[in-house]
XYZ file of C-alpha atoms in Angstrom:
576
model
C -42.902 18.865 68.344
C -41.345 21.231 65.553
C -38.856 19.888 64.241
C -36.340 22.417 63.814
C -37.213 23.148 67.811
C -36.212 19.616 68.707
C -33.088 19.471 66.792
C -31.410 22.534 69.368
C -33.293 21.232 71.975
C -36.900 21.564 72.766
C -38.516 21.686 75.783
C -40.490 19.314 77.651
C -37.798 16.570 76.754
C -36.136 14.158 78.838
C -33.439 13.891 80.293
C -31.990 11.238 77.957
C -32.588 13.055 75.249
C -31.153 16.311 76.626
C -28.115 14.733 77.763
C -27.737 13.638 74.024
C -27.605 17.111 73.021
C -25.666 18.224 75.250
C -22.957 15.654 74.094
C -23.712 16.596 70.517
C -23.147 20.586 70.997
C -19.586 18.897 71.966
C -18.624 17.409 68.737
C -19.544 14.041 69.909
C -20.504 12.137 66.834
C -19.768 8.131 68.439
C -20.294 6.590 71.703
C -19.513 3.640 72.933
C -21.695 1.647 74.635
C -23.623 -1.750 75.190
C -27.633 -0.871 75.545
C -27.237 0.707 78.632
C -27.662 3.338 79.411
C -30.920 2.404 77.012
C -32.671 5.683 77.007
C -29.765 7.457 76.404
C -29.005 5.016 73.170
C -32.775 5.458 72.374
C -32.481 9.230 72.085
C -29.028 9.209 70.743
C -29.577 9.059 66.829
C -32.518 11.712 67.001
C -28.918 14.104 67.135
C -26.661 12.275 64.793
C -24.680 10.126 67.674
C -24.410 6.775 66.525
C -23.154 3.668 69.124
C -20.305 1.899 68.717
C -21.547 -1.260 70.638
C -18.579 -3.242 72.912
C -18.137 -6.823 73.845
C -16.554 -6.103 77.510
C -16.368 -2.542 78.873
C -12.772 -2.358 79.723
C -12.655 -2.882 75.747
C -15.084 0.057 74.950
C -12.904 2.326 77.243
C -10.035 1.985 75.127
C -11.659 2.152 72.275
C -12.619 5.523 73.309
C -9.306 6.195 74.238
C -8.148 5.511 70.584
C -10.536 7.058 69.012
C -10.057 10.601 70.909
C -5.978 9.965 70.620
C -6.392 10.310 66.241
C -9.736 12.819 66.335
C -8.744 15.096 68.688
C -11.799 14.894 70.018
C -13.270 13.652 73.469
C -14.094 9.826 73.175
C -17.080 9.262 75.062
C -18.043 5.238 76.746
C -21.064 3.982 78.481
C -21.453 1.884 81.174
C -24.509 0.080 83.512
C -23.929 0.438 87.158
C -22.043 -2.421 89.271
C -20.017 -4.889 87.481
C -19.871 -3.070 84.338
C -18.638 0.060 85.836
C -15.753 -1.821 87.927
C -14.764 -2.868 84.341
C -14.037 0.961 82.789
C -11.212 1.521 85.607
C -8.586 -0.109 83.948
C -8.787 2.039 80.239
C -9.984 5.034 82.564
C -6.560 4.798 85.031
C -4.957 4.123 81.197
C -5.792 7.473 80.231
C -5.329 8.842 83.185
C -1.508 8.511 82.973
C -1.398 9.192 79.454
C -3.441 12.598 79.388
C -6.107 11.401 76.615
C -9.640 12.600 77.388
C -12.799 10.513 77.880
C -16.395 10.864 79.435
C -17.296 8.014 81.166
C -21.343 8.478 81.604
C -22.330 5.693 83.426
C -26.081 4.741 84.576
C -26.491 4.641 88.603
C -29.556 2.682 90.166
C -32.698 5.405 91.037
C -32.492 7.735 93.373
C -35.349 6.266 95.597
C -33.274 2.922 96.135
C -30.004 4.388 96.901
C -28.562 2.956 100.287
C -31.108 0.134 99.753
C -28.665 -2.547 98.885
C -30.449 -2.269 95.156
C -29.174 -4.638 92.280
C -25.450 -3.860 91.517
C -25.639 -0.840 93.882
C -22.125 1.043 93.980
C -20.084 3.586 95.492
C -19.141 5.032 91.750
C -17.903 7.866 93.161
C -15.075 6.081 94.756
C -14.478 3.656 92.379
C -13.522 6.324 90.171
C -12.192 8.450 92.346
C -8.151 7.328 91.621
C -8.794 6.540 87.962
C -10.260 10.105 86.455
C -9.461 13.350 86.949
C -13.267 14.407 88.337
C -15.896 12.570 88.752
C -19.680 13.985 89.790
C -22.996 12.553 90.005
C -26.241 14.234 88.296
C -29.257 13.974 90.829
C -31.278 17.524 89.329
C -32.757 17.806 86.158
C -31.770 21.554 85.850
C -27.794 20.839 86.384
C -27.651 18.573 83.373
C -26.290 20.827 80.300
C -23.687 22.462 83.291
C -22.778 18.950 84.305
C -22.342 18.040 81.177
C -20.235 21.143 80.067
C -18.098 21.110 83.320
C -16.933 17.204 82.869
C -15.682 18.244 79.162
C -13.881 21.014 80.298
C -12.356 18.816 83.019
C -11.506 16.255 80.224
C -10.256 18.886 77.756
C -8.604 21.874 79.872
C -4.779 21.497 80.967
C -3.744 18.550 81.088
C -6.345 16.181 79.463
C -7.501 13.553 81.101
C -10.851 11.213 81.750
C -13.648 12.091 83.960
C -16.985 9.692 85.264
C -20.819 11.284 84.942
C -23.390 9.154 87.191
C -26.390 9.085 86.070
C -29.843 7.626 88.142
C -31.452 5.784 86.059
C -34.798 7.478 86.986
C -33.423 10.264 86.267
C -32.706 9.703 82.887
C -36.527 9.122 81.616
C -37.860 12.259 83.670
C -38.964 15.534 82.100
C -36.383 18.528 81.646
C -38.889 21.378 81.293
C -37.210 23.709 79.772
C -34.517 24.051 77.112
C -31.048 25.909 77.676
C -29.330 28.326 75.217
C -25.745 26.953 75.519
C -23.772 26.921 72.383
C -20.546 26.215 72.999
C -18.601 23.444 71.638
C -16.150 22.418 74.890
C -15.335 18.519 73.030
C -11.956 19.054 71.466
C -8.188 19.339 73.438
C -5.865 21.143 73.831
C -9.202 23.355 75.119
C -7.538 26.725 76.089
C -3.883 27.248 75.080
C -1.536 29.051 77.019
C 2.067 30.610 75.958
C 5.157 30.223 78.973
C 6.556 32.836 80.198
C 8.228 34.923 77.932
C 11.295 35.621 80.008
C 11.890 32.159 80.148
C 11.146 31.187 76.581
C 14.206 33.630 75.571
C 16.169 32.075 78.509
C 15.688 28.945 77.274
C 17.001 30.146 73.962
C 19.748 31.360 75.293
C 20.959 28.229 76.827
C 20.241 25.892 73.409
C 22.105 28.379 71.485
C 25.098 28.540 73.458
C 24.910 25.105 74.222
C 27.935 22.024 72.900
C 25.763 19.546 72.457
C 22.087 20.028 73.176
C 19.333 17.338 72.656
C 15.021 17.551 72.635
C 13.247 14.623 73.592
C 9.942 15.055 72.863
C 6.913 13.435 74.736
C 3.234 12.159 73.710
C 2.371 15.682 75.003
C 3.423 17.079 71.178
C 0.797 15.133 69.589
C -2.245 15.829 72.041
C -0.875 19.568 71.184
C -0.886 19.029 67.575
C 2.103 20.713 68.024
C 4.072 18.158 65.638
C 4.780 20.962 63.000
C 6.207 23.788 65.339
C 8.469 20.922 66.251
C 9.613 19.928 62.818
C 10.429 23.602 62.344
C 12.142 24.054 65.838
C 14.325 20.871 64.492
C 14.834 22.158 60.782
C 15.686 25.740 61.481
C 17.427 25.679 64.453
C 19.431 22.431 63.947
C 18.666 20.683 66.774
C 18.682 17.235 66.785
C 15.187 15.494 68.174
C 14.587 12.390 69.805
C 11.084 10.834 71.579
C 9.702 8.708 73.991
C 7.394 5.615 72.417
C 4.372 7.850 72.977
C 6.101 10.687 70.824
C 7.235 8.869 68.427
C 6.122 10.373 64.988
C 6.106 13.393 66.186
C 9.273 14.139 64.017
C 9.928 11.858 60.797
C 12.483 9.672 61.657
C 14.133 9.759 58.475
C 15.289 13.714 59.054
C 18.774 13.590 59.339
C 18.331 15.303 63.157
C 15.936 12.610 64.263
C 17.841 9.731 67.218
C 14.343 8.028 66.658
C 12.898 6.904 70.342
C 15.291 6.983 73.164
C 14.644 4.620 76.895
C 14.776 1.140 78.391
C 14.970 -0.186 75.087
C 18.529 1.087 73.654
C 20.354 -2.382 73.974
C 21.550 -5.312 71.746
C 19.890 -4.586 68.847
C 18.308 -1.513 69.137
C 17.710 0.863 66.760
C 19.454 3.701 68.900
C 21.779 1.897 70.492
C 25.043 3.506 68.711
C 23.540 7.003 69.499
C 23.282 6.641 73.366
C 26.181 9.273 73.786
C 23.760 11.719 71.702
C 21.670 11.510 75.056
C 24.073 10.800 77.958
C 26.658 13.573 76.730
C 23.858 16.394 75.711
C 24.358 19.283 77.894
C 21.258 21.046 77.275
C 18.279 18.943 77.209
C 14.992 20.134 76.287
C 12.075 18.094 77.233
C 8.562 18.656 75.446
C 5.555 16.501 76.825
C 7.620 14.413 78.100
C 7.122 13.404 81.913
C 10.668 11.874 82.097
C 9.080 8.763 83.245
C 10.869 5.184 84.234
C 10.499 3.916 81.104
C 11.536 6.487 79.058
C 14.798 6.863 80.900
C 15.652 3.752 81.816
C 15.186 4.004 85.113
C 16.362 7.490 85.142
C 19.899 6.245 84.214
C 19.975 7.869 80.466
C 19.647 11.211 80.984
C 22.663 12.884 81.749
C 22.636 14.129 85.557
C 24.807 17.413 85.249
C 23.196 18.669 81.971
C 20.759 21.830 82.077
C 16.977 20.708 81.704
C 14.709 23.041 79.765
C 10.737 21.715 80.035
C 7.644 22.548 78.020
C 4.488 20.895 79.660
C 0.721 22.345 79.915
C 0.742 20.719 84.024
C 3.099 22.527 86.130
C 2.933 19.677 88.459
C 5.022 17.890 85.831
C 7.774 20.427 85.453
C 11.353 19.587 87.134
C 9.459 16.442 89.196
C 12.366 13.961 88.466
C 14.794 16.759 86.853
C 15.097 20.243 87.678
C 14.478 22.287 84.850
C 13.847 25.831 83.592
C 10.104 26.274 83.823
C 7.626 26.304 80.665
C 4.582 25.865 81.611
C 2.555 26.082 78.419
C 1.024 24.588 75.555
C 3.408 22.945 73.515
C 2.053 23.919 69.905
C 2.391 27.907 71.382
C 6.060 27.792 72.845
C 7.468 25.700 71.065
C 7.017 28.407 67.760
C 7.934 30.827 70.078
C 11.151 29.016 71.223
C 12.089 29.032 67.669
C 11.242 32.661 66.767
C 13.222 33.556 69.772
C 16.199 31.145 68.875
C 16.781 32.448 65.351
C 16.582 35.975 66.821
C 19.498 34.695 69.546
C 21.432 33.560 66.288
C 21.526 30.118 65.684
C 25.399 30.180 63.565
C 26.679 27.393 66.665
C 23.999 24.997 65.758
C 24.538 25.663 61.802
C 28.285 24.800 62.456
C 27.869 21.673 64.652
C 24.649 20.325 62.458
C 26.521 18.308 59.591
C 28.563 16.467 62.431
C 25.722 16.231 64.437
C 24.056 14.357 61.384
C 26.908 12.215 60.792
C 26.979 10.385 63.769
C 23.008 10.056 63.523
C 23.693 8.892 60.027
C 26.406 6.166 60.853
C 24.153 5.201 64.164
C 21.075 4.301 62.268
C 23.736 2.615 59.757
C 24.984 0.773 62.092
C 21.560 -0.734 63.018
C 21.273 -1.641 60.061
C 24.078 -3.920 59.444
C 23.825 -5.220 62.817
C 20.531 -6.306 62.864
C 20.219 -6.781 58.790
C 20.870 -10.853 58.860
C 17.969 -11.748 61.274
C 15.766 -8.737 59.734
C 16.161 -11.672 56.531
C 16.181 -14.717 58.335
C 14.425 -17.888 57.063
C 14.187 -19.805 60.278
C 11.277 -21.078 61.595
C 9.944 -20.254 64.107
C 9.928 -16.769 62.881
C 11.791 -14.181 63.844
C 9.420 -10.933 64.847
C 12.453 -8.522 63.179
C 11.467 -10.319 60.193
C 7.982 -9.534 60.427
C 8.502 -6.348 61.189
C 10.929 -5.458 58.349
C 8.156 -6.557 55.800
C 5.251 -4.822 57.821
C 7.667 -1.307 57.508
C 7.730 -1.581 53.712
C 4.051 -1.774 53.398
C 3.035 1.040 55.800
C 3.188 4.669 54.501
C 3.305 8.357 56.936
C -0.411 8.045 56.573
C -0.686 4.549 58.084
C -1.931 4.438 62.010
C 0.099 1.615 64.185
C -1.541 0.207 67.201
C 0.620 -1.487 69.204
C -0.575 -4.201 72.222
C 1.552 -3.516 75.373
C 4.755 -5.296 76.182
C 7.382 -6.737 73.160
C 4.638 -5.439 70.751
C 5.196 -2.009 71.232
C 8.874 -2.423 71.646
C 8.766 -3.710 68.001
C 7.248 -1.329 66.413
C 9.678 1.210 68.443
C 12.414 -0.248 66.928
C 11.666 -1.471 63.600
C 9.277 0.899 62.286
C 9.980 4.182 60.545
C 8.053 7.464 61.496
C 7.489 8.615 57.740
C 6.503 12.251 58.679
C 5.948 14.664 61.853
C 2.793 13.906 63.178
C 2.522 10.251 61.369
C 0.683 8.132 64.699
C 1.908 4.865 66.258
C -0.864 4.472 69.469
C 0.699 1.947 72.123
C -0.593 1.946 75.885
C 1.641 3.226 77.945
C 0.742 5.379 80.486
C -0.157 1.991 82.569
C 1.233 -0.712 79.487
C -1.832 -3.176 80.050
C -2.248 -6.169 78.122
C -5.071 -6.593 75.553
C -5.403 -2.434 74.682
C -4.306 -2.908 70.916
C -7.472 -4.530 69.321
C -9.796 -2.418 71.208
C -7.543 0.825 69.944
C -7.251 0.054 66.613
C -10.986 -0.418 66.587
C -10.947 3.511 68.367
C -8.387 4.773 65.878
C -10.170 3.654 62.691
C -14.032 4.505 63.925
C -11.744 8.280 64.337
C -10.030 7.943 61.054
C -12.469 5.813 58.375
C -10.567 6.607 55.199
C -6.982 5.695 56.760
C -4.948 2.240 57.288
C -5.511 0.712 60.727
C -2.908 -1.616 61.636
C -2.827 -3.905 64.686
C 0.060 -5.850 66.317
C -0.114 -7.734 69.455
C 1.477 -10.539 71.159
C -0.512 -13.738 71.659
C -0.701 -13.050 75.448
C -2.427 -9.911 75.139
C -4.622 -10.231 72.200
C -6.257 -13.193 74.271
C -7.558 -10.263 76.554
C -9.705 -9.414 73.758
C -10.499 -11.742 71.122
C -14.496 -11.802 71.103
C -13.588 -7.792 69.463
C -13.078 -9.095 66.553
C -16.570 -9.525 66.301
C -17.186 -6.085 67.378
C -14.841 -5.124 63.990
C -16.648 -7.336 61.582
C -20.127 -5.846 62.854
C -18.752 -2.226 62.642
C -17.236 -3.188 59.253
C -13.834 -2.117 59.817
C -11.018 -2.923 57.669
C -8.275 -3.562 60.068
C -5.401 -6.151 59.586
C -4.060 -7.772 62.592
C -1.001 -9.254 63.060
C -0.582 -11.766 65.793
C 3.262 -12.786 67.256
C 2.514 -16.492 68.378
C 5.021 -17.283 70.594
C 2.679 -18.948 73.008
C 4.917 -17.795 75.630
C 4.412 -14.149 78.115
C 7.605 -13.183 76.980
C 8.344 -10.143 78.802
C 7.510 -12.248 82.071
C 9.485 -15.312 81.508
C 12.561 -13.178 80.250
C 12.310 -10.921 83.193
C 12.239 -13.479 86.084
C 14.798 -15.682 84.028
C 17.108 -12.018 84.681
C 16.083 -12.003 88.104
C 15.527 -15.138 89.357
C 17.346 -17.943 87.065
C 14.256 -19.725 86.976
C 10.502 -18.500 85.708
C 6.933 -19.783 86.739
C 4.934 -22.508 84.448
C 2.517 -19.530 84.223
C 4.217 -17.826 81.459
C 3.443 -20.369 78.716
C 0.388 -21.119 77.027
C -1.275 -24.254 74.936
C -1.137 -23.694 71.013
C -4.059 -21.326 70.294
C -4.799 -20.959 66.425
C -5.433 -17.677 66.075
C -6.513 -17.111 62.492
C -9.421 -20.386 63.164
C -11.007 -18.177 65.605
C -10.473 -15.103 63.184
C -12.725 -16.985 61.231
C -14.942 -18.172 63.389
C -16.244 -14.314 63.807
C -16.479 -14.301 60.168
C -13.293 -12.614 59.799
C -10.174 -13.142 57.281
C -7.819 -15.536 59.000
C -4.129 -16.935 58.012
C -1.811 -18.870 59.889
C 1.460 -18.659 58.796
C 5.099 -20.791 59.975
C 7.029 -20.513 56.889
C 8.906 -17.539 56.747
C 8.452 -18.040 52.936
C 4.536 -16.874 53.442
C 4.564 -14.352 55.187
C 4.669 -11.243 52.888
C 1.829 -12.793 50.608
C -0.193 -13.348 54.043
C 0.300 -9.763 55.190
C -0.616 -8.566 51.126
C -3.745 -10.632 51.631
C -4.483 -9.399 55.021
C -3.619 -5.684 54.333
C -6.390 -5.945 50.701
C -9.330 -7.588 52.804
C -13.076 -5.625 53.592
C -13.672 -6.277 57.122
C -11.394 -7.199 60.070
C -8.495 -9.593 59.085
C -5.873 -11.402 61.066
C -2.316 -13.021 60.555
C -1.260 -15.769 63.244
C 2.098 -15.617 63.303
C 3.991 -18.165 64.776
C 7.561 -16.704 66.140
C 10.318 -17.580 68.236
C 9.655 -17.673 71.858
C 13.140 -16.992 72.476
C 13.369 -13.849 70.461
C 13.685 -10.658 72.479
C 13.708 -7.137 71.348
C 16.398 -4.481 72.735
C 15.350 -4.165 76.472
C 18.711 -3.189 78.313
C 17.722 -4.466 80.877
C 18.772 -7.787 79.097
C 21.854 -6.896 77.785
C 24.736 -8.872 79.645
C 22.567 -11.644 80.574
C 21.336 -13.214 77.105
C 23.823 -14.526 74.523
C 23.286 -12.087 71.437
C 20.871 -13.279 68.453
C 22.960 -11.138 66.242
């Protein structure tokens, strides 16, 4: 076959191969996968898609996740029917909550042994039914290039989200005749953007300009936008002071003198916000961006002040005034929010000039006040470690460049806290649309495959990173320089802290035997360091942060540290 033919797709193909270029004419450069589905994989590099091969599925679906959160791109896993496919719910229902699209294309048994009790037969269609957005099944060779095209633009198009191709495995090795003359490239999100109403943008400027004290809170729904600059401007020019959730944090540099830094369940002893709480409970115009006003990020709907005036900008309408009513903006954020501000500085913006240097006072003495709290256990020496400590030393080595992946639970309360958003649009990934444990690993692996020439860096409790240990191999064979940082407390912390709150008493469950972390580092051939001297640690994290390959720092830290949940407060005598 002519070469040149073959490359746009030739005829008398099959369907593996077809299916590859169909994924191709998407932008899809990496899939992850284990050998199945193998003719796909076999076909793959004949169009420049190289596999990124998994230990476990439910590992290579967050990877995907990761990896489409920093490209702005689709991330695309593989799975075999059965057993394998059960195992891509959890990242799938993941990104799900969190809006971050991924193709699931997973191999089915053959069509001639369907209802036939074949090996690892399965209702996929169900099974994925309440963890993706849409899920269909390919049975014709002539529907595969519109298949194809209509799960991206279900993954990509309002509010992203994942989506599940079956695949027979018979029909993957059969003959697609003839070639189709589709060209367009349906792999990257936001897909179609759409501006709100324009009525209610200028409404909405209306009530920020004339407002006493107004606030935005802005959600993970800025950065699948790449609307992170319009923001910055909206916050600059207009003089409105910004605050996020954890999932929209960086999306303003927390070191602007408008910036709360992130706002929710975790403003108490401690925190980093904690002093600015009245920013949030006494704002009378709020102005939510991406931001589904979730438990978590209102802690338990108790911040947010209940008579103030809710403004919200999200692409799903379904989203809009669900646990506040608000004025409606349905749109893309990137869109309105550069036509908020065009339409505030034209509604005069002299109120918000006036109140901005006191507004930036009390930010200033806030974050100031952190500091001094919190500044004698940020330089403790005891042993075990303190995880403020760590964290303090991991914040002066990262840079508005550096990606932070964060492991559910305390991990991603940490890096909340203690680490500084350099610059709007700088990304710290945590999972938190369903906050399972063992994501981090597996998204840090994501994140760098997306972003090769940028620092990678990993934290995660002990609990969760045991999820997914054997990926450290999967890092060494991919050749990825990623440090990880391990907090050993060899407890579940947020588990035995909780029911302590609750119940006085917690279950034997929620501790663990010592586990040396950095000997099975190097058992995969990877850089490992344990480290219990307080004394060590920067010189382990230098190390760790100048290796080639996959690294790791075992930690060991204080199982009775906490971090700022307020949930606490009142019930634990203060480290501080």
């Amino acid at each position: 076959m002519d070469s040149a033919v073959h490359a746009r797709g030739g005829v008398n193909e099959s369907v593996a191969l077809r299916l590859a270029h169909a994924f191709r004419r998407h932008g899809v450069d990496t899939v992850f996968g284990q050998s199945i589905p193998s003719a796909f994989f076999l076909a793959a590099p004949q169009v420049g898609i190289r596999q990124a091969t998994y230990r476990a599925e439910n590992a290579g679906g967050t990877m995907a996740d990761g990896y489409a959160r920093i490209s702005g791109r689709v991330g695309v896993v593989t799975a075999q029917n059965g057993p394998a496919a059960t195992l891509l719910v959890a990242p799938l229902a993941e990104a799900l909550k969190a809006s971050i699209p991924i193709v699931a294309l997973v191999q089915d048994v053959a069509r001639n042994t369907t209802e036939k009790n074949a090996f690892q037969e399965l209702d996929h269609l169900r099974l994925f039914d309440g963890c993706t957005k849409w899920t269909r099944r390919i049975d014709h060779v002539s529907r595969v290039e519109e298949m194809v095209d209509l799960a991206f633009v279900q993954a990509c198009s309002g509010r992203p989200g994942p989506v599940a191709l079956i695949v027979p495995a018979d029909l993957l090795t059969e003959t697609a005749a003839a070639a189709e003359t589709r060209k367009a490239d349906l792999g990257h999100f936001p897909l179609d953007r759409s501006l709100a109403d324009p009525s209610r943008i200028r409404e909405a400027a209306r009530l920020l300009a004339s407002a006493r004290a107004p606030l935005v809170i802005a959600g993970g729904g800025v950065h699948a936008s790449g609307a992170c600059a319009e923001l910055a401007a909206l916050q600059q020019d207009c003089h409105l002071p910004v605050a996020t959730t954890v999932m929209g944090k960086g999306t303003v540099a927390e070191t602007h003198s408008l910036s709360l830094g992130v706002v929710g369940y975790f403003m108490g002893d401690g925190a980093r916000g904690r002093a600015l709480r009245p920013l949030v409970t006494e704002a009378d115009v709020v102005l939510l961006v991406g931001n589904r006003a979730n438990q978590n990020g209102t802690d338990s709907w108790k911040l947010y002040p209940p008579n103030a005036r809710f403004i919200q900008i999200d692409i799903d309408g379904t989203e809009i005034g669900r646990n506040y009513e608000a004025l409606r903006l349905m749109g893309d954020a990137k869109l309105t929010l550069a036509a908020l501000r065009e339409a505030l500085l034209v509604e005069g913006v002299e109120r918000r000039a006036q109140a901005r240097a006191g507004v930036e006072g009390q930010i200033r003495a806030g974050v100031e006040d952190w500091k001094s709290f919190t500044q004698r256990i940020r330089d403790s020496d005891r042993a075990p470690i303190r995880p403020e400590r760590v964290m303090q030393l991991l914040d002066g080595m990262i840079d508005a460049d550096t990606v932070v992946v964060a492991d559910a639970s305390y991990s991603s309360i940490w890096i909340t806290n203690y680490l500084t958003a350099r610059a709007a649009g700088q990304r710290f990934l945590t999972p938190r649309g369903l906050a399972g444990l063992g994501w981090g690993l597996p998204l840090a692996i994501g994140a760098k495959l997306a972003a090769p020439d940028r620092k990678v860096v990993c934290l995660a409790g002990d609990g969760g990173f045991a999820h997914t240990w054997a990926e450290l191999e999967t890092a060494r064979r991919l050749g990825l320089d990623i440090p990880v940082i391990v907090l050993n407390n060899q407890i579940l912390g947020y588990q035995k802290h909780a029911e302590d709150v609750l119940f006085g008493a917690h279950t034997e469950a929620c501790y663990f035997q010592p586990v040396d972390h950095a000997v099975i580092a190097q058992a995969c051939g990877c850089h490992g360091i344990r480290v219990d001297d307080p004394a060590m640690l920067q010189e382990a994290l230098t190390e760790a942060f100048a290796q080639k390959g996959p690294s790791l720092v075992d930690v060991i830290t204080d199982p009775d540290a906490r971090p700022p949940v307020t949930f606490y407060d009142n019930t634990y005598p203060s480290p501080f």
